Short mmCIF file of C-alpha atoms in Angstrom, two decimals:
data_model
loop_
_atom_site.label_atom_id
_atom_site.label_comp_id
_atom_site.label_asym_id
_atom_site.label_seq_id
_atom_site.Cartn_x
_atom_site.Cartn_y
_atom_site.Cartn_z
CA MET E 36 38.55 45.57 30.83
CA ALA E 37 38.23 46.29 34.53
CA GLU E 38 40.00 43.96 36.94
CA THR E 39 37.69 41.18 38.02
CA PHE E 40 38.20 40.57 41.72
CA ALA E 41 35.42 42.64 43.28
CA PHE E 42 34.04 39.54 44.99
CA ASN E 43 37.27 39.06 46.90
CA ILE E 44 37.44 42.72 47.97
CA VAL E 45 33.86 42.69 49.26
CA GLU E 46 34.44 39.34 50.96
CA ASN E 47 37.48 40.71 52.78
CA ASP E 48 35.56 43.78 53.93
CA ILE E 49 32.72 41.64 55.27
CA GLU E 50 35.15 39.36 57.13
CA LYS E 51 36.75 42.37 58.77
CA LEU E 52 33.40 43.78 59.84
CA SER E 53 32.33 40.47 61.38
CA SER E 54 35.60 39.91 63.26
CA PHE E 55 35.74 40.09 67.04
CA SER E 56 38.23 42.98 66.99
CA TYR E 57 35.90 45.14 64.92
CA GLU E 58 32.99 44.21 67.19
CA GLU E 59 34.95 45.68 70.09
CA LEU E 60 35.96 48.77 68.14
CA ARG E 61 32.50 49.70 66.91
CA LEU E 62 31.02 49.23 70.39
CA ALA E 63 33.77 51.32 71.96
CA TRP E 64 33.39 54.17 69.49
CA GLY E 65 29.63 54.15 69.13
CA VAL E 66 29.50 53.35 65.42
CA GLN E 67 27.91 49.91 65.71
CA SER E 68 24.73 50.82 63.85
CA GLY E 69 26.59 52.36 60.92
CA LEU E 70 28.98 49.43 60.47
CA GLN E 71 26.16 46.88 60.75
CA LYS E 72 24.28 48.66 57.98
CA LEU E 73 27.45 48.73 55.85
CA SER E 74 27.96 45.00 56.38
CA LYS E 75 24.37 44.25 55.40
CA THR E 76 24.67 46.29 52.20
CA LEU E 77 27.94 44.57 51.30
CA ASN E 78 26.32 41.15 51.68
CA ILE E 79 23.51 42.18 49.34
CA VAL E 80 26.00 43.23 46.67
CA LYS E 81 28.25 40.21 47.21
CA ALA E 82 25.46 37.80 46.30
CA VAL E 83 25.49 38.80 42.63
CA LEU E 84 29.18 39.60 42.11
CA LEU E 85 30.32 36.24 40.77
CA ASP E 86 27.71 36.32 38.04
CA ALA E 87 28.49 39.98 37.30
CA GLU E 88 32.21 39.33 36.89
CA GLU E 89 31.58 36.52 34.42
CA LYS E 90 29.09 38.51 32.32
CA GLN E 91 30.88 41.86 32.19
CA ALA E 92 32.83 41.05 29.00
CA LEU E 93 29.61 41.25 26.98
CA ASN E 94 27.99 44.16 28.82
CA ASN E 95 29.72 47.52 28.97
CA GLN E 96 27.19 49.00 31.44
CA LEU E 97 27.78 46.06 33.77
CA ARG E 98 31.51 46.61 33.48
CA VAL E 99 31.08 50.27 34.49
CA TRP E 100 28.84 49.21 37.40
CA LEU E 101 31.52 46.81 38.63
CA GLN E 102 34.17 49.51 38.45
CA GLU E 103 31.99 51.86 40.50
CA LEU E 104 31.51 49.08 43.01
CA LYS E 105 35.23 48.46 43.29
CA ASP E 106 35.91 52.16 43.80
CA ALA E 107 33.42 52.09 46.66
CA CYS E 108 35.09 48.96 48.03
CA TYR E 109 38.40 50.77 48.20
CA ASP E 110 36.72 53.61 50.10
CA ALA E 111 35.33 51.05 52.54
CA GLU E 112 38.76 49.46 52.90
CA ASP E 113 40.22 52.86 53.72
CA VAL E 114 37.67 53.32 56.49
CA LEU E 115 38.30 49.86 57.93
CA ASP E 116 42.06 50.33 57.73
CA GLU E 117 41.69 53.59 59.62
CA PHE E 118 39.91 51.69 62.39
CA GLU E 119 42.82 49.25 62.61
CA VAL E 120 45.42 52.00 62.74
CA GLU E 121 43.41 53.87 65.36
CA ALA E 122 43.31 50.75 67.51
CA LEU E 123 47.09 50.42 67.30
CA TRP E 124 47.43 54.11 68.10
CA ARG E 125 45.24 53.75 71.21
CA GLN E 126 47.33 50.82 72.34
CA ALA E 127 50.49 52.88 71.96
CA LEU E 128 48.93 55.78 73.90
CA LYS E 129 48.33 53.56 76.91
CA GLN E 130 52.06 53.09 77.22
CA ARG E 131 52.75 56.82 77.37
CA SER E 132 53.02 58.92 80.50
CA LEU E 133 50.02 60.69 82.03
CA GLY E 134 51.43 64.04 80.92
CA ASP E 135 50.79 63.14 77.29
CA LYS E 136 47.07 62.62 77.87
CA VAL E 137 46.30 66.33 78.08
CA SER E 138 47.95 67.12 74.76
CA ASN E 139 46.36 64.07 73.13
CA PHE E 140 42.89 65.39 73.97
CA PHE E 141 43.45 68.22 71.54
CA SER E 142 45.17 66.06 68.91
CA SER E 143 43.57 64.83 65.69
CA SER E 144 43.07 61.38 67.20
CA ASN E 145 41.05 62.11 70.36
CA PRO E 146 38.05 59.78 70.76
CA LEU E 147 35.34 62.40 70.24
CA ALA E 148 36.88 63.76 67.04
CA PHE E 149 37.56 60.26 65.76
CA ARG E 150 34.02 59.07 66.48
CA PHE E 151 32.48 62.04 64.68
CA ARG E 152 34.81 61.72 61.68
CA MET E 153 34.31 57.96 61.32
CA ALA E 154 30.53 58.14 61.68
CA HIS E 155 30.46 60.60 58.79
CA LYS E 156 32.73 58.41 56.63
CA ILE E 157 30.74 55.25 57.36
CA LYS E 158 27.49 56.97 56.48
CA LYS E 159 28.94 58.30 53.23
CA VAL E 160 30.34 54.90 52.17
CA THR E 161 27.14 53.07 53.11
CA GLU E 162 25.00 55.50 51.12
CA ARG E 163 27.26 55.04 48.11
CA PHE E 164 26.97 51.25 48.36
CA GLY E 165 23.22 51.58 48.69
CA GLU E 166 23.03 53.56 45.46
CA ILE E 167 25.18 50.99 43.67
CA ALA E 168 23.25 48.03 45.07
CA ALA E 169 19.98 49.56 43.88
CA LEU E 170 21.20 49.27 40.28
CA LYS E 171 22.04 45.56 40.41
CA ASN E 172 18.53 44.52 39.39
CA ASN E 173 19.03 46.23 36.04
CA PHE E 174 21.41 43.45 35.00
CA HIS E 175 19.31 40.38 35.95
CA LEU E 176 22.17 38.77 37.86
CA SER E 177 22.01 35.37 39.54
CA GLU E 178 22.84 35.11 43.22
CA SER E 179 25.73 33.00 44.49
CA HIS E 180 27.46 33.15 47.86
CA ASP E 181 30.30 30.73 47.18
CA GLY E 182 33.53 32.35 46.03
CA SER E 183 35.33 29.10 45.31
CA ARG E 184 36.22 28.13 41.79
CA TYR E 185 37.99 25.13 40.37
CA VAL E 186 41.52 26.09 39.45
CA VAL E 187 42.97 25.56 36.01
CA ARG E 188 46.16 23.53 36.03
CA LEU E 189 48.68 23.29 33.21
CA ASP E 190 51.95 21.39 33.25
CA ARG E 191 55.17 23.26 33.87
CA GLU E 192 57.42 24.09 30.98
CA THR E 193 61.16 24.65 30.97
CA HIS E 194 63.04 27.37 29.10
CA SER E 195 64.67 25.79 26.06
CA PHE E 196 63.86 22.13 26.66
CA VAL E 197 60.57 20.40 26.08
CA GLN E 198 59.45 16.78 26.12
CA ALA E 199 58.67 15.86 22.53
CA SER E 200 55.89 13.57 23.75
CA ASP E 201 54.09 16.59 25.20
CA ILE E 202 53.75 18.26 21.80
CA ILE E 203 50.96 16.95 19.60
CA GLY E 204 50.55 17.48 15.87
CA ARG E 205 53.78 19.35 15.13
CA ASP E 206 56.00 16.60 13.72
CA GLU E 207 55.56 17.73 10.13
CA ASP E 208 56.24 21.37 11.04
CA LYS E 209 59.33 20.32 12.94
CA GLU E 210 60.76 18.31 10.05
CA LYS E 211 60.20 21.14 7.56
CA ILE E 212 62.02 23.64 9.75
CA ILE E 213 64.90 21.28 10.49
CA LYS E 214 65.30 20.60 6.78
CA THR E 215 65.60 24.34 6.18
CA LEU E 216 68.15 24.75 8.97
CA LEU E 217 70.38 21.95 7.71
CA GLN E 218 70.49 23.27 4.16
CA ASP E 219 73.47 25.30 2.99
CA PRO E 220 72.76 29.04 2.80
CA THR E 221 71.43 30.27 -0.55
CA ASP E 222 70.31 33.74 0.49
CA GLY E 223 73.72 35.38 0.09
CA GLU E 224 73.57 36.73 3.65
CA ASP E 225 76.19 36.38 6.37
CA ILE E 226 73.47 35.12 8.70
CA SER E 227 70.34 33.24 7.63
CA VAL E 228 67.22 34.20 9.57
CA LEU E 229 64.09 32.02 9.59
CA PRO E 230 60.97 33.69 11.07
CA ILE E 231 58.17 31.55 12.53
CA VAL E 232 54.96 33.59 12.53
CA GLY E 233 51.57 32.83 14.05
CA ILE E 234 48.90 34.13 16.41
CA GLY E 235 49.31 33.95 20.18
CA GLY E 236 48.94 30.51 21.71
CA LEU E 237 49.55 28.68 18.44
CA GLY E 238 52.70 27.01 19.73
CA LYS E 239 55.52 28.92 18.02
CA THR E 240 57.76 28.65 21.06
CA ALA E 241 56.96 24.97 21.61
CA LEU E 242 57.79 24.23 17.98
CA ALA E 243 61.06 26.15 18.26
CA LYS E 244 61.92 24.09 21.34
CA LEU E 245 61.30 20.85 19.46
CA VAL E 246 63.68 21.99 16.75
CA PHE E 247 66.24 23.38 19.21
CA ASN E 248 66.50 20.06 21.07
CA ASP E 249 66.51 17.74 18.07
CA GLN E 250 69.56 15.45 17.82
CA CYS E 251 70.18 16.28 14.17
CA VAL E 252 70.29 19.94 15.07
CA ASP E 253 72.68 19.19 17.94
CA ARG E 254 75.08 17.45 15.59
CA HIS E 255 74.86 20.12 12.91
CA PHE E 256 75.55 23.21 15.05
CA GLU E 257 78.58 23.71 17.27
CA LEU E 258 76.87 26.31 19.42
CA LYS E 259 73.22 26.78 20.39
CA MET E 260 71.72 29.73 22.25
CA TRP E 261 68.16 30.46 23.33
CA MET E 262 66.96 33.96 24.18
CA CYS E 263 63.59 35.47 24.97
CA VAL E 264 63.59 39.01 23.60
CA SER E 265 60.01 40.33 23.88
CA ASP E 266 59.99 44.12 24.21
CA ASP E 267 63.55 44.31 25.48
CA PHE E 268 65.59 45.37 22.45
CA ASP E 269 68.23 47.35 24.30
CA LEU E 270 71.45 46.55 22.45
CA ARG E 271 73.66 46.53 25.52
CA GLN E 272 71.36 44.26 27.50
CA LEU E 273 71.01 41.91 24.55
CA MET E 274 74.79 41.59 24.28
CA ILE E 275 75.00 40.71 27.98
CA LYS E 276 72.25 38.12 27.51
CA PHE E 277 74.09 36.60 24.56
CA ILE E 278 77.30 36.30 26.54
CA LYS E 279 75.58 34.75 29.55
CA ALA E 280 73.63 32.37 27.32
CA GLU E 281 76.87 31.06 25.82
CA LYS E 282 79.22 31.20 28.78
CA GLY E 283 76.74 30.69 31.60
CA VAL E 284 77.93 32.27 34.84
CA LEU E 285 80.89 34.53 34.09
CA ASN E 286 83.89 34.83 36.38
CA GLY E 287 83.45 38.60 36.34
CA ASP E 288 80.45 40.88 36.05
CA CYS E 289 80.04 42.12 32.48
CA SER E 290 77.30 44.62 33.32
CA ASN E 291 79.87 47.40 33.84
CA MET E 292 81.69 46.81 30.57
CA ASP E 293 81.39 49.21 27.67
CA LEU E 294 80.06 48.19 24.25
CA LYS E 295 83.53 47.62 22.82
CA GLN E 296 84.46 45.20 25.61
CA LEU E 297 81.15 43.38 25.30
CA GLN E 298 81.54 43.08 21.56
CA LYS E 299 85.00 41.52 21.96
CA ILE E 300 83.68 38.90 24.39
CA LEU E 301 80.76 38.23 22.07
CA ARG E 302 83.06 37.71 19.09
CA ASP E 303 85.13 35.31 21.18
CA CYS E 304 81.94 33.39 21.95
CA PHE E 305 81.16 32.88 18.28
CA ASP E 306 84.79 32.47 17.07
CA GLU E 307 83.86 31.03 13.67
CA LYS E 308 81.53 28.47 15.27
CA LYS E 309 78.44 27.45 13.32
CA TYR E 310 75.71 28.51 15.69
CA LEU E 311 71.94 28.32 16.03
CA LEU E 312 70.31 31.22 17.85
CA VAL E 313 66.63 31.31 18.79
CA LEU E 314 65.18 34.76 19.41
CA ASP E 315 61.86 33.96 21.03
CA ASP E 316 58.84 36.26 21.15
CA LEU E 317 60.23 39.17 19.15
CA TRP E 318 58.08 42.29 18.80
CA ASN E 319 60.40 45.15 17.91
CA GLU E 320 59.73 46.44 14.39
CA ASP E 321 62.62 48.93 14.26
CA HIS E 322 64.70 48.12 11.18
CA ILE E 323 67.69 50.15 12.42
CA LYS E 324 67.91 48.30 15.74
CA TRP E 325 67.82 44.95 13.96
CA ASP E 326 70.65 46.03 11.65
CA GLU E 327 72.72 47.03 14.69
CA LEU E 328 72.08 43.68 16.35
CA LYS E 329 72.81 41.80 13.15
CA GLN E 330 76.27 43.37 12.94
CA LEU E 331 77.06 42.01 16.40
CA LEU E 332 76.04 38.50 15.40
CA VAL E 333 78.48 38.36 12.51
CA GLY E 334 81.53 36.22 13.23
CA GLY E 335 80.02 32.78 13.47
CA GLY E 336 80.79 29.89 11.16
CA TRP E 337 79.39 29.56 7.65
CA GLY E 338 75.85 28.18 7.79
CA SER E 339 74.90 29.78 11.12
CA LYS E 340 71.14 30.23 11.49
CA ILE E 341 68.75 32.33 13.54
CA ILE E 342 65.16 31.36 14.31
CA VAL E 343 62.80 34.19 15.21
CA THR E 344 59.37 33.51 16.72
CA THR E 345 56.91 36.39 16.44
CA ARG E 346 53.29 37.31 15.92
CA SER E 347 54.25 40.24 13.72
CA ASN E 348 54.42 39.81 9.96
CA GLN E 349 56.37 43.07 9.84
CA VAL E 350 59.05 41.68 12.16
CA ALA E 351 59.31 38.65 9.88
CA GLU E 352 59.65 40.87 6.82
CA ILE E 353 62.36 43.02 8.43
CA MET E 354 64.47 40.20 9.84
CA GLY E 355 63.85 37.24 7.59
CA THR E 356 66.33 36.15 4.91
CA ILE E 357 64.60 32.79 4.46
CA PRO E 358 60.89 32.59 3.51
CA THR E 359 58.73 32.95 6.62
CA TYR E 360 57.30 29.78 8.12
CA LYS E 361 53.64 30.58 8.81
CA LEU E 362 52.46 28.27 11.55
CA GLN E 363 48.88 27.06 11.21
CA GLY E 364 46.44 25.55 13.70
CA LEU E 365 46.41 21.88 14.56
CA PRO E 366 44.49 19.41 12.39
CA GLU E 367 41.05 18.49 13.74
CA LYS E 368 42.11 15.04 14.93
CA GLU E 369 45.16 16.35 16.80
CA SER E 370 43.11 19.22 18.28
CA LEU E 371 40.68 16.76 19.83
CA CYS E 372 43.53 14.55 21.02
CA LEU E 373 45.25 17.47 22.76
CA PHE E 374 42.04 18.65 24.40
CA LEU E 375 41.17 15.17 25.68
CA GLN E 376 44.72 14.66 26.93
CA PHE E 377 44.38 17.63 29.27
CA ALA E 378 40.71 17.04 30.10
CA PHE E 379 41.07 13.39 31.11
CA LYS E 380 44.76 12.84 31.93
CA LYS E 381 44.88 9.21 33.09
CA ARG E 382 41.12 8.63 32.95
CA ASP E 383 39.64 6.51 30.20
CA VAL E 384 37.62 8.65 27.78
CA LYS E 385 35.46 5.65 26.90
CA GLN E 386 34.03 5.67 30.43
CA TYR E 387 32.49 9.08 29.69
CA PRO E 388 30.86 8.75 26.25
CA ASN E 389 28.67 11.82 26.67
CA LEU E 390 31.63 13.96 27.69
CA GLY E 391 33.56 12.71 24.68
CA LYS E 392 30.88 14.00 22.33
CA ILE E 393 30.69 17.37 24.08
CA GLY E 394 34.48 17.49 24.04
CA GLU E 395 34.49 17.15 20.26
CA GLU E 396 32.28 20.24 20.00
CA ILE E 397 34.47 22.19 22.43
CA ALA E 398 37.65 21.21 20.58
CA LYS E 399 36.19 22.45 17.29
CA LYS E 400 35.45 25.81 18.90
CA GLY E 401 39.06 25.97 20.11
CA LYS E 402 40.06 27.05 16.59
CA ALA E 403 42.94 24.52 16.54
CA VAL E 404 45.01 26.71 18.89
CA PRO E 405 47.01 24.51 21.32
CA LEU E 406 46.98 26.97 24.23
CA VAL E 407 43.21 27.32 23.98
CA LEU E 408 42.77 23.55 23.91
CA LYS E 409 45.08 23.09 26.89
CA ILE E 410 43.28 25.73 28.93
CA LEU E 411 39.84 24.34 28.14
CA GLY E 412 40.96 20.78 28.85
CA SER E 413 42.62 21.75 32.13
CA LEU E 414 39.54 23.73 33.08
CA LEU E 415 37.43 20.58 32.89
CA LEU E 416 39.98 18.12 34.29
CA SER E 417 38.45 17.97 37.76
CA LYS E 418 34.88 18.33 36.48
CA PRO E 419 33.44 15.06 35.16
CA SER E 420 29.98 16.59 35.28
CA GLU E 421 28.17 16.85 31.95
CA HIS E 422 26.65 20.11 33.18
CA ASP E 423 30.07 21.76 33.58
CA TRP E 424 31.17 20.65 30.12
CA LYS E 425 28.03 22.08 28.57
CA LEU E 426 28.59 25.38 30.37
CA VAL E 427 31.96 25.70 28.62
CA ARG E 428 30.57 24.56 25.28
CA ASP E 429 27.69 27.04 25.43
CA SER E 430 29.62 29.91 27.02
CA GLU E 431 29.03 33.43 25.73
CA MET E 432 32.78 33.84 25.37
CA TRP E 433 32.70 31.99 22.02
CA LYS E 434 30.94 35.01 20.52
CA LEU E 435 33.95 37.10 21.49
CA VAL E 436 36.35 34.52 20.08
CA GLN E 437 34.65 34.78 16.69
CA LYS E 438 34.32 38.56 16.88
CA GLU E 439 37.85 39.39 18.04
CA ASN E 440 39.69 36.48 16.41
CA ASN E 441 42.03 35.96 19.37
CA ILE E 442 42.35 33.72 22.39
CA PHE E 443 41.70 36.37 25.04
CA PRO E 444 38.09 35.30 25.76
CA VAL E 445 39.30 31.76 26.50
CA LEU E 446 41.94 33.07 28.87
CA LYS E 447 39.22 35.19 30.45
CA LEU E 448 37.04 32.12 30.94
CA SER E 449 39.95 30.35 32.61
CA TYR E 450 40.65 33.41 34.74
CA ASP E 451 37.03 33.53 35.88
CA GLN E 452 37.38 30.01 37.28
CA LEU E 453 40.19 30.96 39.63
CA HIS E 454 39.42 31.31 43.30
CA SER E 455 38.76 34.94 44.13
CA TYR E 456 41.94 35.34 46.20
CA LEU E 457 44.06 34.25 43.22
CA LYS E 458 42.53 36.90 40.97
CA GLN E 459 44.07 39.65 43.06
CA CYS E 460 47.46 37.93 43.12
CA PHE E 461 47.34 37.43 39.37
CA ALA E 462 46.25 41.00 38.66
CA TYR E 463 49.16 42.24 40.75
CA PHE E 464 51.55 41.13 37.98
CA SER E 465 50.06 43.76 35.68
CA ILE E 466 52.00 46.56 37.35
CA PHE E 467 55.34 44.99 36.38
CA LEU E 468 57.08 45.13 33.03
CA LYS E 469 56.81 42.10 30.80
CA ASP E 470 59.57 39.52 31.49
CA TYR E 471 60.26 40.99 34.93
CA GLU E 472 62.04 38.32 36.96
CA PHE E 473 60.83 37.52 40.46
CA TYR E 474 63.47 35.99 42.69
CA ASP E 475 62.55 33.57 45.46
CA GLY E 476 60.82 35.34 48.30
CA GLU E 477 60.38 38.65 46.50
CA LEU E 478 56.95 37.91 45.07
CA ILE E 479 55.78 36.43 48.36
CA GLN E 480 56.75 39.60 50.20
CA PHE E 481 54.89 41.72 47.65
CA TRP E 482 51.71 39.72 48.17
CA ILE E 483 52.02 39.75 51.95
CA ALA E 484 52.73 43.49 52.06
CA HIS E 485 49.53 44.24 50.18
CA GLY E 486 47.39 41.79 52.12
CA LEU E 487 46.74 39.50 49.16
CA LEU E 488 47.57 36.30 51.03
CA GLN E 489 45.15 34.89 53.55
CA SER E 490 44.83 31.60 55.36
CA SER E 491 41.90 29.81 56.92
CA ASN E 492 44.31 28.29 59.45
CA GLU E 493 45.16 30.70 62.25
CA ASN E 494 48.51 28.97 62.88
CA GLU E 495 49.57 29.07 59.24
CA GLU E 496 51.92 31.82 58.14
CA PRO E 497 51.46 33.47 54.71
CA GLU E 498 54.81 32.04 53.61
CA ASP E 499 53.49 28.53 54.29
CA ILE E 500 50.52 28.86 51.94
CA VAL E 501 52.14 30.83 49.14
CA THR E 502 53.78 27.87 47.41
CA GLU E 503 50.52 26.07 46.74
CA LYS E 504 48.75 29.27 45.69
CA GLU E 505 51.60 30.52 43.56
CA TRP E 506 52.01 27.24 41.74
CA SER E 507 48.28 26.85 41.34
CA MET E 508 48.14 30.21 39.60
CA SER E 509 51.42 29.90 37.74
CA ASN E 510 50.41 26.53 36.34
CA SER E 511 47.30 28.20 35.00
CA PHE E 512 48.82 31.29 33.43
CA LYS E 513 52.58 31.60 33.60
CA GLN E 514 54.24 29.43 31.02
CA ASN E 515 57.85 29.34 32.24
CA ILE E 516 58.92 28.86 35.84
CA THR E 517 62.21 27.75 37.33
CA GLN E 518 63.06 26.97 40.93
CA ARG E 519 65.41 29.95 41.14
CA VAL E 520 63.53 32.58 39.16
CA ARG E 521 59.84 33.22 38.71
CA HIS E 522 59.33 34.69 35.24
CA VAL E 523 56.15 36.66 34.63
CA CYS E 524 55.88 35.22 31.17
CA PRO E 525 59.13 34.73 29.28
CA ASP E 526 57.76 31.88 27.21
CA ASN E 527 55.13 33.96 25.44
CA SER E 528 53.44 37.33 25.71
CA ASN E 529 49.91 36.19 26.40
CA PHE E 530 50.23 37.38 29.98
CA HIS E 531 50.50 41.05 29.04
CA GLU E 532 49.17 41.21 25.50
CA GLU E 533 46.10 39.14 26.38
CA SER E 534 45.96 39.15 30.14
CA PRO E 535 42.45 39.10 31.63
CA SER E 536 43.60 41.84 33.96
CA LYS E 537 45.54 43.77 31.31
CA ALA E 538 43.58 47.00 31.67
CA PHE E 539 44.85 47.59 35.17
CA ASP E 540 43.81 51.09 36.24
CA PHE E 541 46.88 52.52 37.94
CA ASP E 542 44.86 55.48 39.21
CA LYS E 543 42.75 53.05 41.21
CA LEU E 544 45.62 51.37 43.04
CA ARG E 545 44.80 53.10 46.29
CA HIS E 546 44.55 49.74 48.03
CA MET E 547 48.18 49.12 47.07
CA LEU E 548 49.46 52.46 48.30
CA THR E 549 50.50 53.42 51.80
CA PHE E 550 47.50 54.71 53.75
CA ARG E 551 48.32 58.06 55.32
CA PHE E 552 46.80 59.14 58.60
CA GLN E 553 47.05 62.30 60.64
CA ILE E 554 48.75 60.96 63.73
#
């Protein structure tokens, strides 16, 4: 699926064209007519973009049209950026000596050459936009000039701890798993491995957290460790993670140690202790790698257990020594309860009887998947309008949910409700590996460097607005965030496996590359 932030790109281009600085530039270089025509064409296209972005999932031709439009937008951005650089260049030239002026007349940036070159580029871009705009009527799109969207908000989650009161409908699952963990081993294996399998968003990680933090489990195991594995199945890195998980911050750096040294420290960590290890979000289906890892985990006390959460039945078959626990969806009553909890928060449902009835229909369509119910509830939290609730209930995305049997369309619906500036920030994550850790300030600098942060307040610095925007977005999509480290998605893999911007076209990242000029 193409990235869905064309509205924001067009909006930025229009704002640049209407700014006072560009007014001066186009008058000075005699390209006023061309830029005015470009601005007019952009406004025509912008009017239908919001509707186009929401409908593209069900219309392949519309999706192609949007991609063509975004390619043209990047061409327009290149032209506008060239204007900005030229202005800076002219300013620098004024500070040079008079002797430089003669040589500059023959350079690639003399006014006559620049005016001719830019007039040609503007004409070419405008003609391309005109051709694209002419096709918009083929899709019967509704016009809308407001780029704002209500932002989805989900509560923050921690790494291995979770408030039991926040989890609905999993008490029975929790008790069954705890009962299995507390039983003496009967599988004849040195380490007993219990896989928890289920589709994305079903709550495997949340259930594992409930078990991990239970008091009975605390008393039964001498040592507990929690690790998110995902795609990272590098043996050396896993050993380092194990050691840090048990010892916390080490006195010395273990990253330079060889495997033998790491193994010794790891064995000292276990030292015949009965341990519980949670390997969260496991995807690797390589039997040999698991056998290698398993050998490193030997050395704990009798009755040590490992919980593996995964979507893959093959992973469960490879690793499991205890029958797999196949997690199911929530019961109907609990599904409705969870949805209403997020949709109403502290409001009384009884005050909105019509919404309650619509909510029942929405909850049923949520297929008993907790993440879906949370997203839909959060989506409607600030919208007590019956019209908005019916829009979600009657959305075309339910056809995709039934067809594809996954939660992606619901995530897409949530993504569509984000403000346009947040779509670009969110899509930016797609170029990083899953579980990449963003340290404080790093992500902000990335966004600023690529012009993804903007403020309506002239006196407000990008750093001052990033916290609200980052948390607004992270509450909507990222499931695990700490004050020290921003994790892309260590709590589950929905970000990459089912991200609305997953199909990020790296060949189209020209707007994120350094623009090169002949100066």
